[in-house]
Amino acid sequence: MAIVFLSGCAPASSASDALPTMAPTQRDQPSPTAPRITTPHPFPTPPPTASPTTALTPPSGFTTDQLRPGVEPQSYLTDACEYLRRRWDPERSAPGTVVQPIMYHSIREPARMLDDNVTVSTDYFQATVDDARALGFETVTTEELIGFLTENARIPPRSMMLIVDDRRPGVVGEVLLPVAEQFDWTVTLSWIIGDTGPDLWSFMENLAEGGRLDVQSHGLRHHYIVEGMPEDEIREEIAGSIPILEQHFGARPLAFVWPGGNFTPLSAQIAREEGYRLGFTAFSRGPLLFNWIPLGETERTIGDPLMVLPRAWSPSAIVNLQQAARIGDEAARQAQDDRTTEAQWYSSNCAAELPPS
């Protein structure tokens, strides 16, 4: 099995600004038209505590025509009453709060650009930063994202993650961290253990002392996880980095960024068993909302949306941030339209009243 260290983990397909394509071994074939996507009920209807004749069907989930064909939003919470309580709790994130993870590899000066589909110029990166700030985006860490996705914990209404794959000390130290310092942002580091030597460990530990690096795992040796890979090799790739990252950065990783974007049902299960709370793919599907994850057919087969979260590609980051803002605004408007119906359903089924909006 080949070991890949510093080659970019994104596939070798093109990534246009509007519709970046993803994952070489897991590519979807979209239909020619873009139907309006309707989320199934975001939770199963529980046994009513009131008379069955008074129980109402919960409103269908958020709908949007902003997603690409073949992408369908998936829910992951099963307790309807808890979902609605957290959705409308004024101490938590308001409906329409949105998170856009962005996958970065190389950022280069315009005169030194590479002919690939994952490198962005410093000019485009600066334009992305400017657009993100104009739209009101702020960064969140992996721990903050977990709180939002599972508990609807309060985060900025428009949030993003700047996730750097592989080992890019120059990109991190010279480009991203100065921007993070300037705007009080964080940078999520998707780190390959591989053959990292003492000098590089020391360099990265010094960068992390500033408190702006959110270090997560990108595998032990960057082995691509594919069907038929032995279970012990999968587990070593997923779990082997945990004690090493704990040793060097003082905290265990909470997210596993799939090497090459490749995953299997077994690997997702193993990642859960090893204590990871989230997983990130190399698919660009759309932004994240509370209990609403846009997934393609390949990810939907896993049955665990939080382990196959999508990420926008950096060459199309501006387009995707603009899309995320539109989707968040749509979700906020629809939530207000559904508030009365959801409050009626909650009162009928949960023996309580929703908090005032």
CSV table of C-alpha atoms in Angstrom, one decimal:
chain,number,residue,atom,x,y,z
A,1,MET,CA,0.0,0.0,0.0
A,2,ALA,CA,1.4,3.3,-1.0
A,3,ILE,CA,2.1,5.9,1.7
A,4,VAL,CA,1.3,9.5,0.8
A,5,PHE,CA,2.8,12.3,2.9
A,6,LEU,CA,2.8,15.7,1.4
A,7,SER,CA,0.9,15.4,-1.8
A,8,GLY,CA,-2.4,17.2,-1.5
A,9,CYS,CA,-5.2,15.0,-0.4
A,10,ALA,CA,-7.7,16.5,-2.8
A,11,PRO,CA,-8.5,14.5,-6.0
A,12,ALA,CA,-7.3,15.4,-9.4
A,13,SER,CA,-10.6,16.6,-10.8
A,14,SER,CA,-11.2,20.2,-11.7
A,15,ALA,CA,-12.8,22.6,-9.1
A,16,SER,CA,-14.7,25.4,-10.8
A,17,ASP,CA,-15.8,28.4,-8.7
A,18,ALA,CA,-19.5,27.5,-9.0
A,19,LEU,CA,-19.5,23.7,-8.9
A,20,PRO,CA,-16.3,22.1,-7.5
A,21,THR,CA,-16.1,18.4,-8.1
A,22,MET,CA,-14.9,16.1,-5.4
A,23,ALA,CA,-13.3,12.7,-4.5
A,24,PRO,CA,-11.8,10.7,-7.3
A,25,THR,CA,-13.1,7.3,-6.2
A,26,GLN,CA,-16.4,8.6,-5.0
A,27,ARG,CA,-17.7,11.0,-7.7
A,28,ASP,CA,-21.4,11.5,-8.1
A,29,GLN,CA,-23.1,11.9,-11.5
A,30,PRO,CA,-25.7,14.7,-11.0
A,31,SER,CA,-28.9,14.9,-12.9
A,32,PRO,CA,-29.2,17.6,-15.6
A,33,THR,CA,-31.8,19.7,-13.7
A,34,ALA,CA,-31.9,21.0,-10.2
A,35,PRO,CA,-35.1,20.1,-8.4
A,36,ARG,CA,-36.1,21.8,-5.2
A,37,ILE,CA,-34.7,19.7,-2.4
A,38,THR,CA,-37.1,18.9,0.5
A,39,THR,CA,-35.6,17.5,3.7
A,40,PRO,CA,-37.6,14.6,5.3
A,41,HIS,CA,-39.1,15.3,8.7
A,42,PRO,CA,-36.1,16.3,10.8
A,43,PHE,CA,-37.1,13.7,13.4
A,44,PRO,CA,-39.5,10.8,13.7
A,45,THR,CA,-42.9,11.6,15.3
A,46,PRO,CA,-42.7,10.4,18.9
A,47,PRO,CA,-45.7,8.8,20.8
A,48,PRO,CA,-47.9,11.8,21.7
A,49,THR,CA,-48.4,12.7,25.3
A,50,ALA,CA,-51.7,14.3,24.4
A,51,SER,CA,-54.6,12.6,22.7
A,52,PRO,CA,-53.6,11.2,19.2
A,53,THR,CA,-56.4,13.3,17.7
A,54,THR,CA,-54.7,16.5,18.9
A,55,ALA,CA,-51.2,15.6,17.8
A,56,LEU,CA,-50.0,17.4,14.7
A,57,THR,CA,-47.5,16.3,12.1
A,58,PRO,CA,-44.2,18.2,12.6
A,59,PRO,CA,-43.4,20.6,9.8
A,60,SER,CA,-41.1,19.3,7.1
A,61,GLY,CA,-37.5,20.4,7.3
A,62,PHE,CA,-35.9,23.3,5.6
A,63,THR,CA,-36.1,23.4,1.8
A,64,THR,CA,-33.8,25.3,-0.6
A,65,ASP,CA,-33.1,25.2,-4.3
A,66,GLN,CA,-29.4,26.3,-3.7
A,67,LEU,CA,-28.1,22.7,-3.5
A,68,ARG,CA,-26.7,20.8,-6.5
A,69,PRO,CA,-28.6,17.9,-8.0
A,70,GLY,CA,-28.2,14.7,-6.1
A,71,VAL,CA,-27.4,16.5,-2.8
A,72,GLU,CA,-30.0,16.0,-0.1
A,73,PRO,CA,-29.9,17.4,3.4
A,74,GLN,CA,-29.9,14.8,6.2
A,75,SER,CA,-30.9,15.1,9.8
A,76,TYR,CA,-29.3,13.2,12.7
A,77,LEU,CA,-31.3,14.0,15.9
A,78,THR,CA,-34.0,11.6,16.9
A,79,ASP,CA,-35.6,13.3,19.9
A,80,ALA,CA,-38.2,15.7,18.5
A,81,CYS,CA,-38.9,17.5,21.7
A,82,GLU,CA,-35.2,18.1,22.4
A,83,TYR,CA,-34.6,19.2,18.9
A,84,LEU,CA,-37.3,21.9,19.0
A,85,ARG,CA,-36.4,23.0,22.5
A,86,ARG,CA,-32.8,23.6,21.4
A,87,ARG,CA,-33.9,25.1,18.1
A,88,TRP,CA,-35.9,27.8,19.8
A,89,ASP,CA,-33.9,28.3,23.0
A,90,PRO,CA,-33.0,32.1,23.0
A,91,GLU,CA,-29.7,31.2,24.7
A,92,ARG,CA,-28.6,29.0,21.8
A,93,SER,CA,-28.0,29.7,18.1
A,94,ALA,CA,-30.9,31.3,16.2
A,95,PRO,CA,-32.5,29.4,13.3
A,96,GLY,CA,-30.5,30.1,10.2
A,97,THR,CA,-27.1,30.0,11.8
A,98,VAL,CA,-24.8,28.5,9.2
A,99,VAL,CA,-21.3,27.0,9.1
A,100,GLN,CA,-19.2,26.7,6.0
A,101,PRO,CA,-16.0,24.6,6.3
A,102,ILE,CA,-13.3,25.4,3.7
A,103,MET,CA,-10.6,23.0,2.7
A,104,TYR,CA,-7.1,24.6,2.1
A,105,HIS,CA,-3.9,23.1,0.7
A,106,SER,CA,-1.4,25.5,-0.8
A,107,ILE,CA,-1.6,29.3,-0.9
A,108,ARG,CA,1.0,30.8,-3.2
A,109,GLU,CA,2.1,34.1,-4.7
A,110,PRO,CA,0.6,34.7,-8.2
A,111,ALA,CA,3.9,34.3,-9.9
A,112,ARG,CA,4.5,30.9,-8.2
A,113,MET,CA,1.1,29.3,-8.8
A,114,LEU,CA,0.8,25.5,-9.4
A,115,ASP,CA,-1.2,24.1,-12.2
A,116,ASP,CA,-3.6,22.1,-10.0
A,117,ASN,CA,-7.1,22.4,-8.6
A,118,VAL,CA,-6.4,23.0,-5.0
A,119,THR,CA,-3.8,25.8,-4.9
A,120,VAL,CA,-5.1,29.4,-4.5
A,121,SER,CA,-3.1,32.6,-5.0
A,122,THR,CA,-2.5,35.0,-2.1
A,123,ASP,CA,-4.6,37.5,-4.0
A,124,TYR,CA,-7.6,35.1,-4.1
A,125,PHE,CA,-7.1,34.2,-0.5
A,126,GLN,CA,-7.1,37.9,0.5
A,127,ALA,CA,-10.3,38.3,-1.6
A,128,THR,CA,-11.8,35.4,0.3
A,129,VAL,CA,-11.0,37.0,3.6
A,130,ASP,CA,-12.4,40.4,2.5
A,131,ASP,CA,-15.6,38.7,1.3
A,132,ALA,CA,-16.0,36.7,4.4
A,133,ARG,CA,-15.7,39.8,6.6
A,134,ALA,CA,-18.1,41.7,4.4
A,135,LEU,CA,-20.6,38.9,4.8
A,136,GLY,CA,-20.1,38.8,8.6
A,137,PHE,CA,-18.4,35.4,8.8
A,138,GLU,CA,-16.3,34.4,11.8
A,139,THR,CA,-14.3,31.3,12.5
A,140,VAL,CA,-15.2,28.5,14.9
A,141,THR,CA,-13.1,25.6,16.2
A,142,THR,CA,-13.9,21.9,16.0
A,143,GLU,CA,-15.1,21.9,19.6
A,144,GLU,CA,-17.4,24.8,18.9
A,145,LEU,CA,-18.8,23.1,15.8
A,146,ILE,CA,-19.5,20.0,17.8
A,147,GLY,CA,-21.5,22.1,20.3
A,148,PHE,CA,-23.5,23.7,17.6
A,149,LEU,CA,-24.3,20.5,15.6
A,150,THR,CA,-25.2,18.5,18.7
A,151,GLU,CA,-26.7,21.0,21.1
A,152,ASN,CA,-27.3,24.1,18.9
A,153,ALA,CA,-24.8,25.9,21.2
A,154,ARG,CA,-24.4,29.6,20.4
A,155,ILE,CA,-21.9,30.5,17.7
A,156,PRO,CA,-21.7,33.4,15.2
A,157,PRO,CA,-24.7,33.4,12.9
A,158,ARG,CA,-22.4,33.1,9.9
A,159,SER,CA,-19.5,30.9,10.8
A,160,MET,CA,-16.7,29.2,8.9
A,161,MET,CA,-13.7,26.9,9.4
A,162,LEU,CA,-10.4,27.3,7.6
A,163,ILE,CA,-9.1,23.7,7.5
A,164,VAL,CA,-5.6,23.2,6.2
A,165,ASP,CA,-4.9,19.7,5.1
A,166,ASP,CA,-1.6,17.8,5.2
A,167,ARG,CA,1.6,19.5,6.6
A,168,ARG,CA,1.8,23.1,5.4
A,169,PRO,CA,3.9,24.9,8.0
A,170,GLY,CA,4.7,27.7,5.6
A,171,VAL,CA,1.0,28.3,4.6
A,172,VAL,CA,0.0,28.2,8.2
A,173,GLY,CA,2.7,30.3,9.7
A,174,GLU,CA,3.2,32.9,7.0
A,175,VAL,CA,-0.3,33.3,5.5
A,176,LEU,CA,-3.1,32.0,7.7
A,177,LEU,CA,-2.0,32.7,11.2
A,178,PRO,CA,-1.2,36.4,10.6
A,179,VAL,CA,-4.8,36.8,9.2
A,180,ALA,CA,-6.1,34.9,12.2
A,181,GLU,CA,-4.3,37.2,14.6
A,182,GLN,CA,-5.6,40.3,12.8
A,183,PHE,CA,-9.2,39.3,12.9
A,184,ASP,CA,-9.3,37.1,16.1
A,185,TRP,CA,-9.9,34.0,14.0
A,186,THR,CA,-8.7,30.4,14.4
A,187,VAL,CA,-7.1,28.0,11.9
A,188,THR,CA,-8.0,24.3,12.0
A,189,LEU,CA,-5.0,22.1,11.2
A,190,SER,CA,-5.6,18.7,9.6
A,191,TRP,CA,-2.3,17.2,10.4
A,192,ILE,CA,-0.6,14.0,9.0
A,193,ILE,CA,1.8,12.4,11.5
A,194,GLY,CA,3.8,10.5,9.0
A,195,ASP,CA,7.6,11.0,9.5
A,196,THR,CA,7.3,14.4,11.2
A,197,GLY,CA,10.7,15.1,12.6
A,198,PRO,CA,11.8,16.9,15.8
A,199,ASP,CA,12.4,20.3,14.1
A,200,LEU,CA,9.0,20.4,12.5
A,201,TRP,CA,7.3,19.3,15.7
A,202,SER,CA,9.0,22.1,17.6
A,203,PHE,CA,8.0,24.6,14.9
A,204,MET,CA,4.4,23.6,15.0
A,205,GLU,CA,4.3,23.5,18.8
A,206,ASN,CA,5.6,27.0,18.9
A,207,LEU,CA,2.9,28.1,16.4
A,208,ALA,CA,0.2,26.4,18.6
A,209,GLU,CA,1.3,28.3,21.7
A,210,GLY,CA,-0.6,31.3,20.3
A,211,GLY,CA,-3.9,29.5,20.9
A,212,ARG,CA,-5.2,30.0,17.4
A,213,LEU,CA,-4.4,26.5,16.0
A,214,ASP,CA,-7.2,23.9,16.3
A,215,VAL,CA,-5.3,20.7,15.6
A,216,GLN,CA,-7.2,17.6,14.3
A,217,SER,CA,-6.2,14.3,12.7
A,218,HIS,CA,-5.5,13.7,9.0
A,219,GLY,CA,-4.4,10.1,9.7
A,220,LEU,CA,-1.2,8.4,10.9
A,221,ARG,CA,0.4,7.9,7.4
A,222,HIS,CA,-2.2,9.4,5.1
A,223,HIS,CA,-3.3,6.0,3.8
A,224,TYR,CA,-6.4,6.2,1.7
A,225,ILE,CA,-9.1,4.1,3.2
A,226,VAL,CA,-10.9,2.0,0.6
A,227,GLU,CA,-13.2,-1.0,0.5
A,228,GLY,CA,-11.3,-4.2,1.3
A,229,MET,CA,-8.6,-2.5,3.4
A,230,PRO,CA,-7.9,-4.7,6.5
A,231,GLU,CA,-9.6,-3.6,9.7
A,232,ASP,CA,-6.4,-3.5,11.7
A,233,GLU,CA,-4.8,-1.1,9.1
A,234,ILE,CA,-7.9,1.1,9.1
A,235,ARG,CA,-7.8,1.3,12.9
A,236,GLU,CA,-4.1,2.1,13.0
A,237,GLU,CA,-4.6,4.9,10.4
A,238,ILE,CA,-7.5,6.4,12.4
A,239,ALA,CA,-6.4,5.8,16.0
A,240,GLY,CA,-2.6,5.9,15.7
A,241,SER,CA,-2.4,9.6,15.5
A,242,ILE,CA,-4.4,10.3,18.7
A,243,PRO,CA,-1.7,9.8,21.4
A,244,ILE,CA,0.9,11.6,19.2
A,245,LEU,CA,-1.3,14.7,18.8
A,246,GLU,CA,-2.1,14.6,22.5
A,247,GLN,CA,1.6,14.5,23.3
A,248,HIS,CA,2.5,17.5,21.1
A,249,PHE,CA,-0.5,19.7,21.4
A,250,GLY,CA,-2.0,18.8,24.8
A,251,ALA,CA,-5.4,17.7,23.5
A,252,ARG,CA,-6.8,14.7,21.7
A,253,PRO,CA,-8.2,15.3,18.2
A,254,LEU,CA,-12.0,15.4,18.0
A,255,ALA,CA,-12.3,15.3,14.2
A,256,PHE,CA,-10.9,12.9,11.6
A,257,VAL,CA,-10.3,14.5,8.2
A,258,TRP,CA,-10.5,11.5,5.7
A,259,PRO,CA,-7.2,11.2,3.8
A,260,GLY,CA,-7.9,11.7,0.1
A,261,GLY,CA,-11.5,12.2,1.0
A,262,ASN,CA,-11.9,8.4,1.1
A,263,PHE,CA,-14.0,6.5,3.7
A,264,THR,CA,-16.1,3.4,4.1
A,265,PRO,CA,-18.9,2.3,6.5
A,266,LEU,CA,-16.4,0.3,8.5
A,267,SER,CA,-14.0,3.3,8.8
A,268,ALA,CA,-16.8,5.6,9.9
A,269,GLN,CA,-17.7,3.1,12.6
A,270,ILE,CA,-14.1,2.7,13.7
A,271,ALA,CA,-13.7,6.5,13.9
A,272,ARG,CA,-16.7,6.6,16.3
A,273,GLU,CA,-15.4,3.8,18.4
A,274,GLU,CA,-12.1,5.6,18.7
A,275,GLY,CA,-13.8,8.7,20.1
A,276,TYR,CA,-13.9,11.0,17.1
A,277,ARG,CA,-17.0,13.2,17.1
A,278,LEU,CA,-16.9,14.5,13.5
A,279,GLY,CA,-15.4,13.5,10.2
A,280,PHE,CA,-14.7,15.7,7.2
A,281,THR,CA,-14.8,14.6,3.5
A,282,ALA,CA,-13.4,16.2,0.4
A,283,PHE,CA,-16.9,16.7,-1.1
A,284,SER,CA,-18.3,20.2,-1.6
A,285,ARG,CA,-22.0,19.9,-0.9
A,286,GLY,CA,-23.1,23.0,0.9
A,287,PRO,CA,-23.0,24.6,4.4
A,288,LEU,CA,-24.0,23.1,7.7
A,289,LEU,CA,-27.1,24.0,9.8
A,290,PHE,CA,-28.3,22.6,13.1
A,291,ASN,CA,-29.7,19.0,12.3
A,292,TRP,CA,-29.2,19.7,8.6
A,293,ILE,CA,-26.2,18.3,6.7
A,294,PRO,CA,-26.2,18.3,2.9
A,295,LEU,CA,-24.9,15.0,1.6
A,296,GLY,CA,-24.4,13.2,-1.7
A,297,GLU,CA,-25.5,9.6,-2.4
A,298,THR,CA,-22.1,8.2,-1.4
A,299,GLU,CA,-22.1,9.9,2.1
A,300,ARG,CA,-25.7,9.0,2.7
A,301,THR,CA,-24.9,5.3,2.6
A,302,ILE,CA,-22.8,5.7,5.7
A,303,GLY,CA,-25.8,6.5,7.8
A,304,ASP,CA,-23.9,8.9,10.1
A,305,PRO,CA,-24.0,12.5,8.7
A,306,LEU,CA,-21.6,13.9,11.3
A,307,MET,CA,-18.8,11.6,10.2
A,308,VAL,CA,-19.0,12.7,6.6
A,309,LEU,CA,-19.3,16.4,6.7
A,310,PRO,CA,-18.8,18.3,3.5
A,311,ARG,CA,-16.2,21.0,2.9
A,312,ALA,CA,-15.9,23.7,0.2
A,313,TRP,CA,-12.8,23.8,-1.9
A,314,SER,CA,-10.6,26.9,-1.4
A,315,PRO,CA,-10.6,27.8,-5.2
A,316,SER,CA,-14.3,28.3,-4.9
A,317,ALA,CA,-14.5,29.7,-1.4
A,318,ILE,CA,-16.0,33.0,-2.3
A,319,VAL,CA,-18.9,31.4,-4.2
A,320,ASN,CA,-19.5,29.0,-1.4
A,321,LEU,CA,-19.5,31.6,1.3
A,322,GLN,CA,-22.0,33.6,-0.6
A,323,GLN,CA,-24.2,30.5,-1.1
A,324,ALA,CA,-23.9,29.7,2.7
A,325,ALA,CA,-25.1,33.3,3.5
A,326,ARG,CA,-28.1,32.9,1.2
A,327,ILE,CA,-29.0,29.5,2.6
A,328,GLY,CA,-28.7,30.7,6.2
A,329,ASP,CA,-31.0,33.6,5.4
A,330,GLU,CA,-33.6,31.3,3.7
A,331,ALA,CA,-33.5,29.0,6.7
A,332,ALA,CA,-34.1,31.9,9.1
A,333,ARG,CA,-37.1,33.1,7.1
A,334,GLN,CA,-38.6,29.6,6.8
A,335,ALA,CA,-38.1,29.0,10.6
A,336,GLN,CA,-40.1,32.1,11.4
A,337,ASP,CA,-42.9,30.9,9.0
A,338,ASP,CA,-42.9,27.5,10.7
A,339,ARG,CA,-42.7,28.8,14.3
A,340,THR,CA,-46.4,28.7,15.0
A,341,THR,CA,-46.9,25.2,13.6
A,342,GLU,CA,-43.8,23.9,15.5
A,343,ALA,CA,-45.0,25.5,18.7
A,344,GLN,CA,-48.4,23.8,18.4
A,345,TRP,CA,-46.7,20.4,17.7
A,346,TYR,CA,-44.4,20.9,20.7
A,347,SER,CA,-47.3,21.8,23.0
A,348,SER,CA,-49.3,18.8,21.9
A,349,ASN,CA,-46.4,16.2,22.0
A,350,CYS,CA,-43.9,17.4,24.6
A,351,ALA,CA,-46.0,18.5,27.5
A,352,ALA,CA,-44.5,22.0,27.5
A,353,GLU,CA,-44.4,25.3,25.7
A,354,LEU,CA,-41.7,26.5,23.4
A,355,PRO,CA,-39.8,29.5,24.9
A,356,PRO,CA,-40.8,32.9,23.4
A,357,SER,CA,-38.9,33.8,20.3
